[in-house]
mmCIF file of the C-alpha atoms, coordinates in Angstrom:
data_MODEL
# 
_entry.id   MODEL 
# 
loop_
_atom_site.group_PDB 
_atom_site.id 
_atom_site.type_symbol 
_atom_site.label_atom_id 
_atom_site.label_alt_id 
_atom_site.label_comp_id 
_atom_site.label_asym_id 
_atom_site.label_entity_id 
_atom_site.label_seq_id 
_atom_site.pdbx_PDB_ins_code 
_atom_site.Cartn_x 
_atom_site.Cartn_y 
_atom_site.Cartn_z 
_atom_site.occupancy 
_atom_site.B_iso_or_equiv 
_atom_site.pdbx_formal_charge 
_atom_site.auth_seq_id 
_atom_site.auth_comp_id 
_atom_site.auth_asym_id 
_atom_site.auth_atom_id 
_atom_site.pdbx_PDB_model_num 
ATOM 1   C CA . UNK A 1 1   ? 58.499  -37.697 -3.323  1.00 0.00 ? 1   UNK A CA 1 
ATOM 2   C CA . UNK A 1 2   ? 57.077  -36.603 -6.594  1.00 0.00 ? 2   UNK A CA 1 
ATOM 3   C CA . UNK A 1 3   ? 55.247  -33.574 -7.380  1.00 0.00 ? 3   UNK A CA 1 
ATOM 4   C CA . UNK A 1 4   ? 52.081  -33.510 -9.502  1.00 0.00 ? 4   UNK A CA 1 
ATOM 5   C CA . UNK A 1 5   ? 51.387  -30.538 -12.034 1.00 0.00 ? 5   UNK A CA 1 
ATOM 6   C CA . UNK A 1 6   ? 48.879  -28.221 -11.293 1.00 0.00 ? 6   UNK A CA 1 
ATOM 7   C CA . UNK A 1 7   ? 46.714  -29.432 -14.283 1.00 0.00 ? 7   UNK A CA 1 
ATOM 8   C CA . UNK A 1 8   ? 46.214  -32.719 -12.651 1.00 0.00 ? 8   UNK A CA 1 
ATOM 9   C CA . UNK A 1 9   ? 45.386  -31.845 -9.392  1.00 0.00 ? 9   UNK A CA 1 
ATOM 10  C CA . UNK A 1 10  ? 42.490  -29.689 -10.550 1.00 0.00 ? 10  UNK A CA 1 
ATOM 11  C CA . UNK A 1 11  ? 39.381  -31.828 -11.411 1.00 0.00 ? 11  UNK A CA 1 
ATOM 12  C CA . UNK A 1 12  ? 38.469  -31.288 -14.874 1.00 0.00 ? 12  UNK A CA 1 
ATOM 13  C CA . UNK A 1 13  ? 35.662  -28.590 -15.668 1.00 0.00 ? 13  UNK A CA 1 
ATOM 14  C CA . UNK A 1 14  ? 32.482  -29.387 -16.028 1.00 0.00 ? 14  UNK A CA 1 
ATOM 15  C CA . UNK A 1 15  ? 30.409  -28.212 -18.473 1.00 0.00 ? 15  UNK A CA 1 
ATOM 16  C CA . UNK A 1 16  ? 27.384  -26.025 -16.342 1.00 0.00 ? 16  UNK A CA 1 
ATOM 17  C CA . UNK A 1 17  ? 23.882  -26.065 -17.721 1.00 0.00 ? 17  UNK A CA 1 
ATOM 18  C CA . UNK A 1 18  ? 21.939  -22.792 -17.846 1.00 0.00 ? 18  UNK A CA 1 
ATOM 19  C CA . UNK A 1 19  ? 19.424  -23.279 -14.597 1.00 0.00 ? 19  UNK A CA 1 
ATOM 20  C CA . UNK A 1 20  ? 15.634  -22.239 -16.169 1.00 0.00 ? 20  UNK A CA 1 
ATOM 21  C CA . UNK A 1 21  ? 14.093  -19.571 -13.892 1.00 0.00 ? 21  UNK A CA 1 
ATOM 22  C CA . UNK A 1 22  ? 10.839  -18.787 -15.372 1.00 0.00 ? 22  UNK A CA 1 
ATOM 23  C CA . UNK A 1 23  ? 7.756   -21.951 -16.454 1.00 0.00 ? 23  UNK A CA 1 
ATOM 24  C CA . UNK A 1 24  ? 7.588   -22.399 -20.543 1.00 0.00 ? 24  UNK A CA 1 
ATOM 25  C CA . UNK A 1 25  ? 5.447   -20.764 -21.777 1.00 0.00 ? 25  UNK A CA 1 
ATOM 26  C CA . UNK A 1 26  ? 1.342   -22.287 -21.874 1.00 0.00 ? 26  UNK A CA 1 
ATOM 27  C CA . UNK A 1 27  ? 0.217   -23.847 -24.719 1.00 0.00 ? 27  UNK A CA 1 
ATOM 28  C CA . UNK A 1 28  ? -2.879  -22.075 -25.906 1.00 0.00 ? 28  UNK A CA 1 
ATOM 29  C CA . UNK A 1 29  ? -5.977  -23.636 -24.589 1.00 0.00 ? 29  UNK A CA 1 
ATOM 30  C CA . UNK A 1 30  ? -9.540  -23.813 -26.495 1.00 0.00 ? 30  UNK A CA 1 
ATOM 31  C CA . UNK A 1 31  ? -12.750 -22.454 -24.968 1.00 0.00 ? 31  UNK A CA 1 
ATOM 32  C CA . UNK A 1 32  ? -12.983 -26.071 -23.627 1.00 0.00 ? 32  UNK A CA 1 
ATOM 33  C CA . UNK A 1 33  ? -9.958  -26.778 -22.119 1.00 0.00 ? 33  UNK A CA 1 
ATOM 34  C CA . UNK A 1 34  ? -9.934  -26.794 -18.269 1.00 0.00 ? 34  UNK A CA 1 
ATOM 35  C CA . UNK A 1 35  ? -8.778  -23.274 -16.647 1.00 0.00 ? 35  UNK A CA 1 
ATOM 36  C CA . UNK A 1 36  ? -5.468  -23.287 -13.686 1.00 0.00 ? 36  UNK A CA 1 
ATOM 37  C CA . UNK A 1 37  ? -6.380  -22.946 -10.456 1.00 0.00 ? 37  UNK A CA 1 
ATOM 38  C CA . UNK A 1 38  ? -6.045  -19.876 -8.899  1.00 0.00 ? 38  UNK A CA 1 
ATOM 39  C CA . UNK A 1 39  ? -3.284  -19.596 -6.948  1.00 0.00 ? 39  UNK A CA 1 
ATOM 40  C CA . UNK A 1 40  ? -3.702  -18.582 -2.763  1.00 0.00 ? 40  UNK A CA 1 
ATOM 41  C CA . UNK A 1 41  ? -3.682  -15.106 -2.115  1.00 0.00 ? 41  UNK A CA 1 
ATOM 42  C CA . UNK A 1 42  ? -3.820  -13.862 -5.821  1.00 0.00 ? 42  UNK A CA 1 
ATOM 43  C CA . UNK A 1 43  ? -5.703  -10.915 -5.900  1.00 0.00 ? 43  UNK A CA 1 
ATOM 44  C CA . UNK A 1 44  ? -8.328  -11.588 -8.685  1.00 0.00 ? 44  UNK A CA 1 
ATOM 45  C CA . UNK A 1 45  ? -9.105  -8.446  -11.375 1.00 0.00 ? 45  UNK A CA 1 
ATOM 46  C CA . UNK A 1 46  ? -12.727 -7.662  -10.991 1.00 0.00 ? 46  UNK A CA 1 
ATOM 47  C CA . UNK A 1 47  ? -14.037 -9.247  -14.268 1.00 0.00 ? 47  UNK A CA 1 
ATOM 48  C CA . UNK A 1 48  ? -12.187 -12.553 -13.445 1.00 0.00 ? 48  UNK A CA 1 
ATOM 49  C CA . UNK A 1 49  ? -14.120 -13.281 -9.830  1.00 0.00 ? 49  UNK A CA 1 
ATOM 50  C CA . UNK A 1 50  ? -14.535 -16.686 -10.055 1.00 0.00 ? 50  UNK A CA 1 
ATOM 51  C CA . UNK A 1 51  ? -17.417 -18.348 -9.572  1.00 0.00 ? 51  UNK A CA 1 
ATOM 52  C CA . UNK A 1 52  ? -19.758 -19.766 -6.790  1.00 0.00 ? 52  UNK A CA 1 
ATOM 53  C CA . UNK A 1 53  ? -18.707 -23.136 -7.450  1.00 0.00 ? 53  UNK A CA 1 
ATOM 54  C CA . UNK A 1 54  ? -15.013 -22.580 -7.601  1.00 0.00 ? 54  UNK A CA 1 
ATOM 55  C CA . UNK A 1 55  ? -15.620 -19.969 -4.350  1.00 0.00 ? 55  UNK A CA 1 
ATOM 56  C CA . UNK A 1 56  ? -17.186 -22.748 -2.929  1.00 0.00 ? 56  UNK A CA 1 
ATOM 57  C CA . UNK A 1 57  ? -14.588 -25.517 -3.541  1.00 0.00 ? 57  UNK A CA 1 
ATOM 58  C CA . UNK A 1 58  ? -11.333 -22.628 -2.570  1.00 0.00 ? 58  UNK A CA 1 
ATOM 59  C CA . UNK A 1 59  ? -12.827 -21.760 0.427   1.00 0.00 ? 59  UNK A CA 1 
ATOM 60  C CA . UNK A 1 60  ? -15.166 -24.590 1.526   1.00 0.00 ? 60  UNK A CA 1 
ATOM 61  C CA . UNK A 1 61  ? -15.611 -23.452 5.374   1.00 0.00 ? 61  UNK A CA 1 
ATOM 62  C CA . UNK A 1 62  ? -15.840 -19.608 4.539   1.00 0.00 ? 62  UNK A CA 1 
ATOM 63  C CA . UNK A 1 63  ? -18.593 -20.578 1.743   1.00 0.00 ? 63  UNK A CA 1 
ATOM 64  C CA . UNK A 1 64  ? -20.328 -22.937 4.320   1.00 0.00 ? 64  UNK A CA 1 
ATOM 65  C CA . UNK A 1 65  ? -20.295 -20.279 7.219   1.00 0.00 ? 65  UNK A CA 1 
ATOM 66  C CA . UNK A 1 66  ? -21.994 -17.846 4.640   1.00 0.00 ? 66  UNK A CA 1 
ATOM 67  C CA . UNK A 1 67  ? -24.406 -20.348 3.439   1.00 0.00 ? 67  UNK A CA 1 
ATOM 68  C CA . UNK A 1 68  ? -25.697 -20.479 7.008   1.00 0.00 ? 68  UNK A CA 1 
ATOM 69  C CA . UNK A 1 69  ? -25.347 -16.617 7.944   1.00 0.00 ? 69  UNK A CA 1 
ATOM 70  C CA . UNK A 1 70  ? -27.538 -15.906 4.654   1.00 0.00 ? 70  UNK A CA 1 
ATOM 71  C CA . UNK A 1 71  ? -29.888 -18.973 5.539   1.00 0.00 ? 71  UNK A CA 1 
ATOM 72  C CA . UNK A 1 72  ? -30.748 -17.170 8.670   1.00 0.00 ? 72  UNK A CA 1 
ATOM 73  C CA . UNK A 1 73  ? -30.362 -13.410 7.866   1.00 0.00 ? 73  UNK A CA 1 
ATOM 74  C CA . UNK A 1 74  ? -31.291 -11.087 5.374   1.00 0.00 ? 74  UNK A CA 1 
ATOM 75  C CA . UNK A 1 75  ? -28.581 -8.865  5.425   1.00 0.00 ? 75  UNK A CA 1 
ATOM 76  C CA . UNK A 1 76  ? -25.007 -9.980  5.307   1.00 0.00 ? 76  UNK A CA 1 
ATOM 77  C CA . UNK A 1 77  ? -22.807 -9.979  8.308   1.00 0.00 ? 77  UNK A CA 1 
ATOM 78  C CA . UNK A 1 78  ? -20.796 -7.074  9.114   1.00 0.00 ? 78  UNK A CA 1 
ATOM 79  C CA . UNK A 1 79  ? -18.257 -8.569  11.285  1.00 0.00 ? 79  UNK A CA 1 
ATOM 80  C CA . UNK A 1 80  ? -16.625 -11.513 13.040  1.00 0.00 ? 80  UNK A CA 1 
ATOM 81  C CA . UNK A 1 81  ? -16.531 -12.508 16.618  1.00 0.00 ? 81  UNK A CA 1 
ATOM 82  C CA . UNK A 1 82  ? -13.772 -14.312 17.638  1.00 0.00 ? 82  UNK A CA 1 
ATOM 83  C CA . UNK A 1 83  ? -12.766 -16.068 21.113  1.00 0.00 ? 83  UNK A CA 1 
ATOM 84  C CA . UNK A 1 84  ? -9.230  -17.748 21.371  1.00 0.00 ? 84  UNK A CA 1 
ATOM 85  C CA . UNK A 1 85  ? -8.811  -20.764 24.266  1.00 0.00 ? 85  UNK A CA 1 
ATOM 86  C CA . UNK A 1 86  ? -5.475  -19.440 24.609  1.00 0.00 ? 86  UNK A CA 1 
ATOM 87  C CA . UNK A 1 87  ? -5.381  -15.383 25.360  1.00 0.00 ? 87  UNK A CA 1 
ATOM 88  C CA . UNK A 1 88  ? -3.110  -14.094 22.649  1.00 0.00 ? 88  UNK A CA 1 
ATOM 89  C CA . UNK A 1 89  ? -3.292  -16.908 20.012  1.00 0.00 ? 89  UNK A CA 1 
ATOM 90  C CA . UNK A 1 90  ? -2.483  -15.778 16.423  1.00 0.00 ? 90  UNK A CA 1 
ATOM 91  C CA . UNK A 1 91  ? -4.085  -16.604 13.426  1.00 0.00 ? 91  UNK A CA 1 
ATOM 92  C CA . UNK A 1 92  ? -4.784  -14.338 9.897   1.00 0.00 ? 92  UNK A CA 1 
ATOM 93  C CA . UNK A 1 93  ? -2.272  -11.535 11.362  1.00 0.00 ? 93  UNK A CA 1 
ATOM 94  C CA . UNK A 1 94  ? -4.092  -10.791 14.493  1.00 0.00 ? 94  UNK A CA 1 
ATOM 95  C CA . UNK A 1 95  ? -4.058  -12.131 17.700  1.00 0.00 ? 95  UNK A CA 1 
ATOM 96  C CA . UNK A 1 96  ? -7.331  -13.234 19.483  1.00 0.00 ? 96  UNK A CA 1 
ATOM 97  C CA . UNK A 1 97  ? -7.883  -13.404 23.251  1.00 0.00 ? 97  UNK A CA 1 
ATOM 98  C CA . UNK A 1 98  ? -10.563 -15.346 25.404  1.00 0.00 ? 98  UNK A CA 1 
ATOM 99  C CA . UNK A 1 99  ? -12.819 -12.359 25.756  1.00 0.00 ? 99  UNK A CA 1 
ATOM 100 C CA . UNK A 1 100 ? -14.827 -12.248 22.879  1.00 0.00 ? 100 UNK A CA 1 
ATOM 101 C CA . UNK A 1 101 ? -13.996 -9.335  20.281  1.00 0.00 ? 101 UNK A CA 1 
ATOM 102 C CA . UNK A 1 102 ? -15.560 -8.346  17.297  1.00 0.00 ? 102 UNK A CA 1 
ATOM 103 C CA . UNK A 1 103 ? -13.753 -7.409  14.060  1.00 0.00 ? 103 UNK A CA 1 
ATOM 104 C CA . UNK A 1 104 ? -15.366 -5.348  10.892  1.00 0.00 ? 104 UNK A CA 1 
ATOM 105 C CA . UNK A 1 105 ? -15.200 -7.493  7.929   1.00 0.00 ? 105 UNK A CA 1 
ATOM 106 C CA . UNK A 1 106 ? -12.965 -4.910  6.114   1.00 0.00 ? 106 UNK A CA 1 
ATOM 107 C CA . UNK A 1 107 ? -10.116 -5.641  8.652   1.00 0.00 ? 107 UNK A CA 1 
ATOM 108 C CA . UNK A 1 108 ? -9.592  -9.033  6.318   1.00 0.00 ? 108 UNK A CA 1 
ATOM 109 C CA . UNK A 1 109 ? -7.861  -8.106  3.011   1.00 0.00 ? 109 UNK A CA 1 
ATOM 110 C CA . UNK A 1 110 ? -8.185  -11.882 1.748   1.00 0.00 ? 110 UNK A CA 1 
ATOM 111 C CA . UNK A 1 111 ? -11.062 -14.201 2.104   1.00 0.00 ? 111 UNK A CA 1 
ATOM 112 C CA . UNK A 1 112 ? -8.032  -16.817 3.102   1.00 0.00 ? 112 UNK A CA 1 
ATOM 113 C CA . UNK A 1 113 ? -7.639  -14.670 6.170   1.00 0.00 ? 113 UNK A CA 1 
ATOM 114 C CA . UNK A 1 114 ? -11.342 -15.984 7.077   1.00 0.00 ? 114 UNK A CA 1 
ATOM 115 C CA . UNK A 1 115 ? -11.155 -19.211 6.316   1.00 0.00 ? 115 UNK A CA 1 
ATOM 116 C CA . UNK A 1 116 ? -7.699  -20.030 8.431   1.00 0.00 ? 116 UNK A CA 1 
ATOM 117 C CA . UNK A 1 117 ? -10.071 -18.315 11.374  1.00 0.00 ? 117 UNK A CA 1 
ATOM 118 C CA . UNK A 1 118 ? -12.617 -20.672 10.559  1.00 0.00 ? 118 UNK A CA 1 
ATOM 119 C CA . UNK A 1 119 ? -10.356 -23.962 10.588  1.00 0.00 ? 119 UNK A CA 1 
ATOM 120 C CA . UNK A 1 120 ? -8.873  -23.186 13.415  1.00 0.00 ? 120 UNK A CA 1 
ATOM 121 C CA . UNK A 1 121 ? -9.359  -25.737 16.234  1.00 0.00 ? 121 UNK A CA 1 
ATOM 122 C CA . UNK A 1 122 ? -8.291  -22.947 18.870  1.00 0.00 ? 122 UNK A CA 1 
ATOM 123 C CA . UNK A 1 123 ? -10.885 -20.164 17.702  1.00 0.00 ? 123 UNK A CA 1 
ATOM 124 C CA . UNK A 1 124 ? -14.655 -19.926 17.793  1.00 0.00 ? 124 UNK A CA 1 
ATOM 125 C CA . UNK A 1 125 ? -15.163 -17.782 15.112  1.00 0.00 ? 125 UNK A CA 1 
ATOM 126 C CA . UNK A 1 126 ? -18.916 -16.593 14.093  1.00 0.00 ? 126 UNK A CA 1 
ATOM 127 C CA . UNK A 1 127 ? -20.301 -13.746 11.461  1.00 0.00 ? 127 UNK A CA 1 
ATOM 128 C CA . UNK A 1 128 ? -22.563 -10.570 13.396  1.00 0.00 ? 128 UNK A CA 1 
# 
């Protein structure tokens, strides 16, 4: 029986290639160029709120729920009423429950928060 030497039962190193952990940096854009989309849940400073459009196209059933509240009111709503088919469904960090129950608008940090109520199937969600 022969015996092989320790170097040549160990597989040869490798030679390991830094892993990147951060994007490259942007290349700097002209006044022209189109603008990155903002991210989900990326709290916006307040002379960067986007625009109707983009408002619009982010949160398409939020804007369209709006649309109609302001087509038919002149005030904007001050809450949300919101009846589950299932008592004790979740959705937007709350659970809902087949009794209708209304919820200030200040209760949702994020306007994502009110459009997952509005897309979900289980949930009949209207402004007050």
């Amino acid at each position: 029986m022969t015996r092989k030497s320790k170097a040549a039962a160990q597989p040869a190193a490798e030679t390991l290639q830094p892993i990147q952990t951060s994007a490259p940096a942007p290349e700097p854009a002209g006044p022209d160029a189109p603008q990155p989309a903002v991210a989900a849940g990326t709290p916006l400073p307040d002379d960067a709120q986007p625009g109707e459009e983009a408002f619009r196209l982010r949160f398409p059933r939020l804007a369209a729920a709006l649309k109609a509240w302001q087509a038919a009111h002149d005030a904007p709503p001050s809450g949300l009423r919101v009846v589950s088919r299932i008592d004790g469904f979740r959705r937007a960090g709350m659970a809902h429950g087949i009794a209708a129950i209304e919820h200030d608008l200040s209760a949702f940090r994020l306007p994502e928060q009110l459009e997952a109520l509005l897309a979900e199937p289980m949930l009949t969600v209207e402004f007050v």
